[in-house]
Tab-separated table of C-alpha atoms in Angstrom:
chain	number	residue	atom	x	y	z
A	1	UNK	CA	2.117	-143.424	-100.585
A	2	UNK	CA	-0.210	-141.170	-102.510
A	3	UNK	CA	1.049	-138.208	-100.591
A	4	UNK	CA	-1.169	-135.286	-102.088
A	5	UNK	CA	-3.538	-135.565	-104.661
A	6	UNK	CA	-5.161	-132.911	-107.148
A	7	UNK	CA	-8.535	-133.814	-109.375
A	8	UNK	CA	-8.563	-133.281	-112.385
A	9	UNK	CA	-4.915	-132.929	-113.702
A	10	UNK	CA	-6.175	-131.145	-117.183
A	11	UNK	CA	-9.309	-129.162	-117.825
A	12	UNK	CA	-10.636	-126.605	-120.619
A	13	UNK	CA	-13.393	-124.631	-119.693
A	14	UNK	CA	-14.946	-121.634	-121.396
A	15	UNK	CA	-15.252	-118.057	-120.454
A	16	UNK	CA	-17.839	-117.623	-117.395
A	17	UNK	CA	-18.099	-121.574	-116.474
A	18	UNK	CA	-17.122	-122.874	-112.876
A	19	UNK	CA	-14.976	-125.990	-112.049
A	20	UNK	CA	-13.942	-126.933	-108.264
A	21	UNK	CA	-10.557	-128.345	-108.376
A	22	UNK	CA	-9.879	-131.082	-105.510
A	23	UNK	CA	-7.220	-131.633	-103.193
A	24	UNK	CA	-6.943	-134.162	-100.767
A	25	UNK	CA	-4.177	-135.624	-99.050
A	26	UNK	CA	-3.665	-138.561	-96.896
A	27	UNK	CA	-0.441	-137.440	-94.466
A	28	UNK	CA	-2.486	-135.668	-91.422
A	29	UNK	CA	-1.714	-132.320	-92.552
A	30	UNK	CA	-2.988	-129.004	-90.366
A	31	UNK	CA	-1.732	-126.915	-93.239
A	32	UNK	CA	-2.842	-126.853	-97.395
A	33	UNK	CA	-2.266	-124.265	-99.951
A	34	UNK	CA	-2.967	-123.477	-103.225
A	35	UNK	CA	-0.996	-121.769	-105.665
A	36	UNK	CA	-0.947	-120.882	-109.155
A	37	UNK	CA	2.256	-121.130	-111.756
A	38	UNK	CA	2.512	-119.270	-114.802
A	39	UNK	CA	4.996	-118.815	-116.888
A	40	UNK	CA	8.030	-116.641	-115.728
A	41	UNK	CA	6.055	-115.934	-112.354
A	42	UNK	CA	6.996	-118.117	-110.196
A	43	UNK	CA	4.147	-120.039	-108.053
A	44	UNK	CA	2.138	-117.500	-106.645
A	45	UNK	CA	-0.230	-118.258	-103.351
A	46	UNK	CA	-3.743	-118.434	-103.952
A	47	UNK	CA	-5.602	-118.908	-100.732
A	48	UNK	CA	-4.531	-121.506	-97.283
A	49	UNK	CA	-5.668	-122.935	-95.022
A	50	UNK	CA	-4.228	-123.428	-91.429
A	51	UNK	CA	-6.902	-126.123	-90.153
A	52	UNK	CA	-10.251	-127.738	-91.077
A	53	UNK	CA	-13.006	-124.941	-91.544
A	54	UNK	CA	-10.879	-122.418	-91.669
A	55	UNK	CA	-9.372	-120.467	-94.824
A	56	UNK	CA	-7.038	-117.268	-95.712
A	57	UNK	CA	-6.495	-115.236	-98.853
A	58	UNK	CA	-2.983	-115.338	-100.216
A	59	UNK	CA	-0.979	-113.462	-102.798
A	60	UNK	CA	-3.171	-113.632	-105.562
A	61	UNK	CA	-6.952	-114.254	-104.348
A	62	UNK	CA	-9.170	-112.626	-106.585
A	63	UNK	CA	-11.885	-114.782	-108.655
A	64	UNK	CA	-11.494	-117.789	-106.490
A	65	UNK	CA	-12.939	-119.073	-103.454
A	66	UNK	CA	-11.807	-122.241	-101.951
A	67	UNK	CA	-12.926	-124.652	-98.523
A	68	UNK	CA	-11.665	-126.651	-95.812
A	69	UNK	CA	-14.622	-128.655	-94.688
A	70	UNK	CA	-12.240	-132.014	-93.894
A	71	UNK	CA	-8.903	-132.163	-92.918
A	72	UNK	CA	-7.849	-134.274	-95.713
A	73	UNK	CA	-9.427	-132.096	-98.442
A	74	UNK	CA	-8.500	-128.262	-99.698
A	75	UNK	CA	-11.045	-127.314	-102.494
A	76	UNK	CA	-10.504	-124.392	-105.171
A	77	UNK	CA	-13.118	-122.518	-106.996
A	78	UNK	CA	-13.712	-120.410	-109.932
A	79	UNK	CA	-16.978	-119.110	-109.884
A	80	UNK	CA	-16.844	-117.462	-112.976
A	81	UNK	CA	-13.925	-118.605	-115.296
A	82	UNK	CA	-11.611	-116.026	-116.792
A	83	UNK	CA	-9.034	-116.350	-119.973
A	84	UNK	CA	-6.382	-114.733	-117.282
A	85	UNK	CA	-7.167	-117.660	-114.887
A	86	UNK	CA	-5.608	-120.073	-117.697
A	87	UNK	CA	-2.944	-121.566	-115.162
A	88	UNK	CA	-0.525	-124.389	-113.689
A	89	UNK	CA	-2.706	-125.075	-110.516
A	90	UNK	CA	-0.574	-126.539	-107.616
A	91	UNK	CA	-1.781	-127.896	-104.139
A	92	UNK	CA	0.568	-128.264	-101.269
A	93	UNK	CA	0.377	-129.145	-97.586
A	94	UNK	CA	2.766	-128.682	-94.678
A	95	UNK	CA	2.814	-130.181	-91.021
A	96	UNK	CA	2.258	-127.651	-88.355
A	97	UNK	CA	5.370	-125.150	-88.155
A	98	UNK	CA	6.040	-124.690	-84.767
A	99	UNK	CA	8.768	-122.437	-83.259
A	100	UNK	CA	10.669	-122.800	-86.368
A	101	UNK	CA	9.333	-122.644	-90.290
A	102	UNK	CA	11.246	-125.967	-90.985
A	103	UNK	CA	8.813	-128.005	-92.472
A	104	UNK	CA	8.507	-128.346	-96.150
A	105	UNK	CA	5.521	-127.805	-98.192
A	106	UNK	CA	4.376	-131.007	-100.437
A	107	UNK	CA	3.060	-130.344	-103.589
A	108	UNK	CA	0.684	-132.655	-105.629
A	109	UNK	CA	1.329	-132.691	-109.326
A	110	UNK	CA	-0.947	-130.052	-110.538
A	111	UNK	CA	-3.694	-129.085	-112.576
A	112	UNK	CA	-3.385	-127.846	-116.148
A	113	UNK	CA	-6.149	-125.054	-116.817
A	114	UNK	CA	-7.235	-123.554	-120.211
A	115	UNK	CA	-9.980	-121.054	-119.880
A	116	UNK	CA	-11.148	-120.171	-123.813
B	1	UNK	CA	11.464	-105.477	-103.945
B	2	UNK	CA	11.390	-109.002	-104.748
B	3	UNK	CA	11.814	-111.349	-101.820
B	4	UNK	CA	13.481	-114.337	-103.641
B	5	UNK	CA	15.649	-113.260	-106.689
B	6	UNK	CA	17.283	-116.317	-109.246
B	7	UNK	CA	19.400	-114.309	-111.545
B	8	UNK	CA	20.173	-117.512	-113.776
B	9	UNK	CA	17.147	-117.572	-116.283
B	10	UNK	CA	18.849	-120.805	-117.616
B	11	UNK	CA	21.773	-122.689	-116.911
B	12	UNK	CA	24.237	-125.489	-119.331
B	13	UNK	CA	26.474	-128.223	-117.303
B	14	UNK	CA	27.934	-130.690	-118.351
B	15	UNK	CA	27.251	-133.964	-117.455
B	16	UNK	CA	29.099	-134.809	-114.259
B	17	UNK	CA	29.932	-131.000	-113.567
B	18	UNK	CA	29.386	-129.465	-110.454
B	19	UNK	CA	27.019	-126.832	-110.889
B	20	UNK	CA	25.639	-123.394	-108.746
B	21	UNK	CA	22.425	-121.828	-109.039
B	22	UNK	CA	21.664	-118.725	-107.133
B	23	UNK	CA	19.743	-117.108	-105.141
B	24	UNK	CA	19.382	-114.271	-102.583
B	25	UNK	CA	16.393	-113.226	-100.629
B	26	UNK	CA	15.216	-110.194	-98.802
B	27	UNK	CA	13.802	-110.508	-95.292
B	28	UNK	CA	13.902	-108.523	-92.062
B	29	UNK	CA	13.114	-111.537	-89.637
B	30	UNK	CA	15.309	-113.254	-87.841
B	31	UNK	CA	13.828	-117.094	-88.393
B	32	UNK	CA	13.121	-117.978	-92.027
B	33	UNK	CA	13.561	-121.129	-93.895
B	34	UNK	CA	15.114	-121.259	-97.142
B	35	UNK	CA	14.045	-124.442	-99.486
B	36	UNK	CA	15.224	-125.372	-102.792
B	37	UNK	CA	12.256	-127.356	-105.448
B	38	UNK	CA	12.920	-129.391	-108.212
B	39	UNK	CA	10.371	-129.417	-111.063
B	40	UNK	CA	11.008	-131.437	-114.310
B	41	UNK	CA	9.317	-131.286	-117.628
B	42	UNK	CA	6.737	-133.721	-115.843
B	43	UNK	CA	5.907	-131.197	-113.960
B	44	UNK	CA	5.382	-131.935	-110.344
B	45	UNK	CA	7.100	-130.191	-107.466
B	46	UNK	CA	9.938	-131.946	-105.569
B	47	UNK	CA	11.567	-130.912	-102.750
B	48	UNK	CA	15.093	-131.029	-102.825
B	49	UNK	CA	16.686	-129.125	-99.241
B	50	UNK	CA	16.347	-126.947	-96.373
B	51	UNK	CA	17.983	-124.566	-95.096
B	52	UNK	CA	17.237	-122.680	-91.638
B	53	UNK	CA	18.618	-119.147	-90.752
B	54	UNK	CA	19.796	-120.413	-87.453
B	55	UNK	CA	21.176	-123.212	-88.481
B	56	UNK	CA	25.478	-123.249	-88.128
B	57	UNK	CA	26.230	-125.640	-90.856
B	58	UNK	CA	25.126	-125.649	-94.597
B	59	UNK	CA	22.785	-128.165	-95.385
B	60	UNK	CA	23.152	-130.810	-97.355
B	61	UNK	CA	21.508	-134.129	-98.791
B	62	UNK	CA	23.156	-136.391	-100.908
B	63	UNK	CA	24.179	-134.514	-104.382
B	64	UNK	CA	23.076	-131.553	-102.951
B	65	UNK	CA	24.162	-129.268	-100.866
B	66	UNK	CA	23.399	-125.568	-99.754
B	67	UNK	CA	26.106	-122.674	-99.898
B	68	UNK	CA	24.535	-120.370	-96.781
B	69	UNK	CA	26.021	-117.211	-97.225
B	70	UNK	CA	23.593	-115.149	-94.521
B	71	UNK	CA	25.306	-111.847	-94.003
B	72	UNK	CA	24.868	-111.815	-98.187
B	73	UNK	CA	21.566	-113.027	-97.555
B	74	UNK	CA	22.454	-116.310	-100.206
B	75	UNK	CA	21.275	-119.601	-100.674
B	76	UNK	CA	22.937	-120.892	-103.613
B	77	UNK	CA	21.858	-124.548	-104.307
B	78	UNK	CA	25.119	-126.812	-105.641
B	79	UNK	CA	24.640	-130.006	-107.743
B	80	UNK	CA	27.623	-132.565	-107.630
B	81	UNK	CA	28.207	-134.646	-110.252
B	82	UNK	CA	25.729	-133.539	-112.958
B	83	UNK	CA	23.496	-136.276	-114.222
B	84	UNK	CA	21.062	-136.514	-117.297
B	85	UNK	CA	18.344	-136.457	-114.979
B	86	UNK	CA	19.423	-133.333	-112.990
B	87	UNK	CA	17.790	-131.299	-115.838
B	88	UNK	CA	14.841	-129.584	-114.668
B	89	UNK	CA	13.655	-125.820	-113.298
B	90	UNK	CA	14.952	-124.860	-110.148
B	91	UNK	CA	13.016	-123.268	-107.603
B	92	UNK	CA	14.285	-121.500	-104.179
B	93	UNK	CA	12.231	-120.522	-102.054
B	94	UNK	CA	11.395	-118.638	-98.456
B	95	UNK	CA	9.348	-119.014	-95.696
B	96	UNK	CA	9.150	-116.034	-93.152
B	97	UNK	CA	8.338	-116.688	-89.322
B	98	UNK	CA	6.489	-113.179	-88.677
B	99	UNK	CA	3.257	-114.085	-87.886
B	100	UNK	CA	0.883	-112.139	-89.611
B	101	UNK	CA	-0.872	-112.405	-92.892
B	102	UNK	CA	0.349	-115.124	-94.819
B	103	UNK	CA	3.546	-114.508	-93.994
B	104	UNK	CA	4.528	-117.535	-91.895
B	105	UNK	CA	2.475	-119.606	-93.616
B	106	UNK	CA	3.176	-119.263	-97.681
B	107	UNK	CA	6.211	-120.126	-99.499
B	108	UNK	CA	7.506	-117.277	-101.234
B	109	UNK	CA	9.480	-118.654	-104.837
B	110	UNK	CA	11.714	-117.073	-106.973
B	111	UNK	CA	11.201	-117.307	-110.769
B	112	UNK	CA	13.269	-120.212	-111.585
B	113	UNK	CA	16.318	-121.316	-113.277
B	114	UNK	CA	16.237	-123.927	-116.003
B	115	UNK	CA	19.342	-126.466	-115.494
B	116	UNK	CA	20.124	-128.345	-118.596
B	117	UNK	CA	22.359	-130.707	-118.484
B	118	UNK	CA	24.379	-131.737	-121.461
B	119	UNK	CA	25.771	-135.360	-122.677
């Protein structure tokens, strides 16, 4: 079962360059997330998504963009690559939550990021 | 005032210890889930339990098991029986039910405690 999935798992980019990192995942899913770990922080929210075609900013927004144009797939950009975006880069999906928020998130296995 | 607080920046066991990490959370609803994450030096995310507010009885799932505490608003994750393999960053976790912003939709993690588990 591949589960969730995250393209690529390490890239360097310089200053100013733009990268789409890919998410896709095969278990039906309304619900995908991204989030960001660095170190001491925690994972911090990024942007979600609640169904196809539709996104919502998170926590920690700023400088990327992302889209939900299949179910199966949750895309992150950087437009404009920034030293400060140099980060763990985690995707995660959920079922839908219903009357209770029972349902665990499940993560792929991330995406190292340098920005130089 | 942060929402999921691990006191424990590290932890030591040894093997085949018991061991507790902590956590308490802040919240004013009345649903919420609480979930413990496993991450090892591989890196990857793995979910380890759940915990509801409602529910009566602590979870628990094989070696694991959740001390509920929810007047102390607690959700200290126990690991029986320490193995090797057990050593890792800890994650706990929250997810609110209000529904507005991203709060019933995001996890909210605490900072992590690093279990190391000694030989």
């Amino acid at each position: 079962n591949a589960g969730v999935t995250q393209t690529p798992k390490f890239r360097v980019l310089k200053t100013g360059q733009s990268m789409t990192l890919l998410c896709a995942q095969d278990m039906n899913h309304e619900y995908m997330y991204w989030y960001r770990q660095d170190p001491g922080m925690g994972l911090r929210l990024i942007h979600y998504s609640v169904g196809e075609g539709t996104t919502a900013k998170g926590e920690v927004p700023d400088g990327y963009n992302v889209s939900r144009l299949k179910k199966q797939n949750f895309l992150l950009g950087l437009e404009s690559a920034a030293p400060s975006q140099t980060s763990v880069y985690f995707c995660a999906s959920s079922s839908n939550l219903g009357p209770r928020p029972n349902q665990p998130q499940h993560f792929g296995d991330g995406t190292r990021l340098s920005i130089l | 005032a942060q929402k999921i607080t691990q006191t424990q920046p590290g932890m030591f066991v040894q093997e085949k210890e018991a061991v507790t990490l902590d956590c308490t959370y802040d919240t004013s609803d009345q649903s919420y889930g609480l979930f413990w994450y496993k991450q090892p030096s591989s890196g990857e995310m793995i979910f380890l339990i759940y915990q509801g507010s409602y529910d009566e009885q602590n979870a628990t799932e094989g070696r694991y098991s959740l001390n509920f505490q929810k007047a102390r608003k607690s959700a200290n994750l126990v690991i029986s029986a320490s193995q090797l393999g057990d050593s890792a960053m800890y994650f706990c976790a929250m997810r609110e039910s209000s529904y507005s912003g991203a709060g019933s939709y995001q996890l909210t993690f605490g900072k992590g405690t690093k279990l190391s588990v000694i030989p």
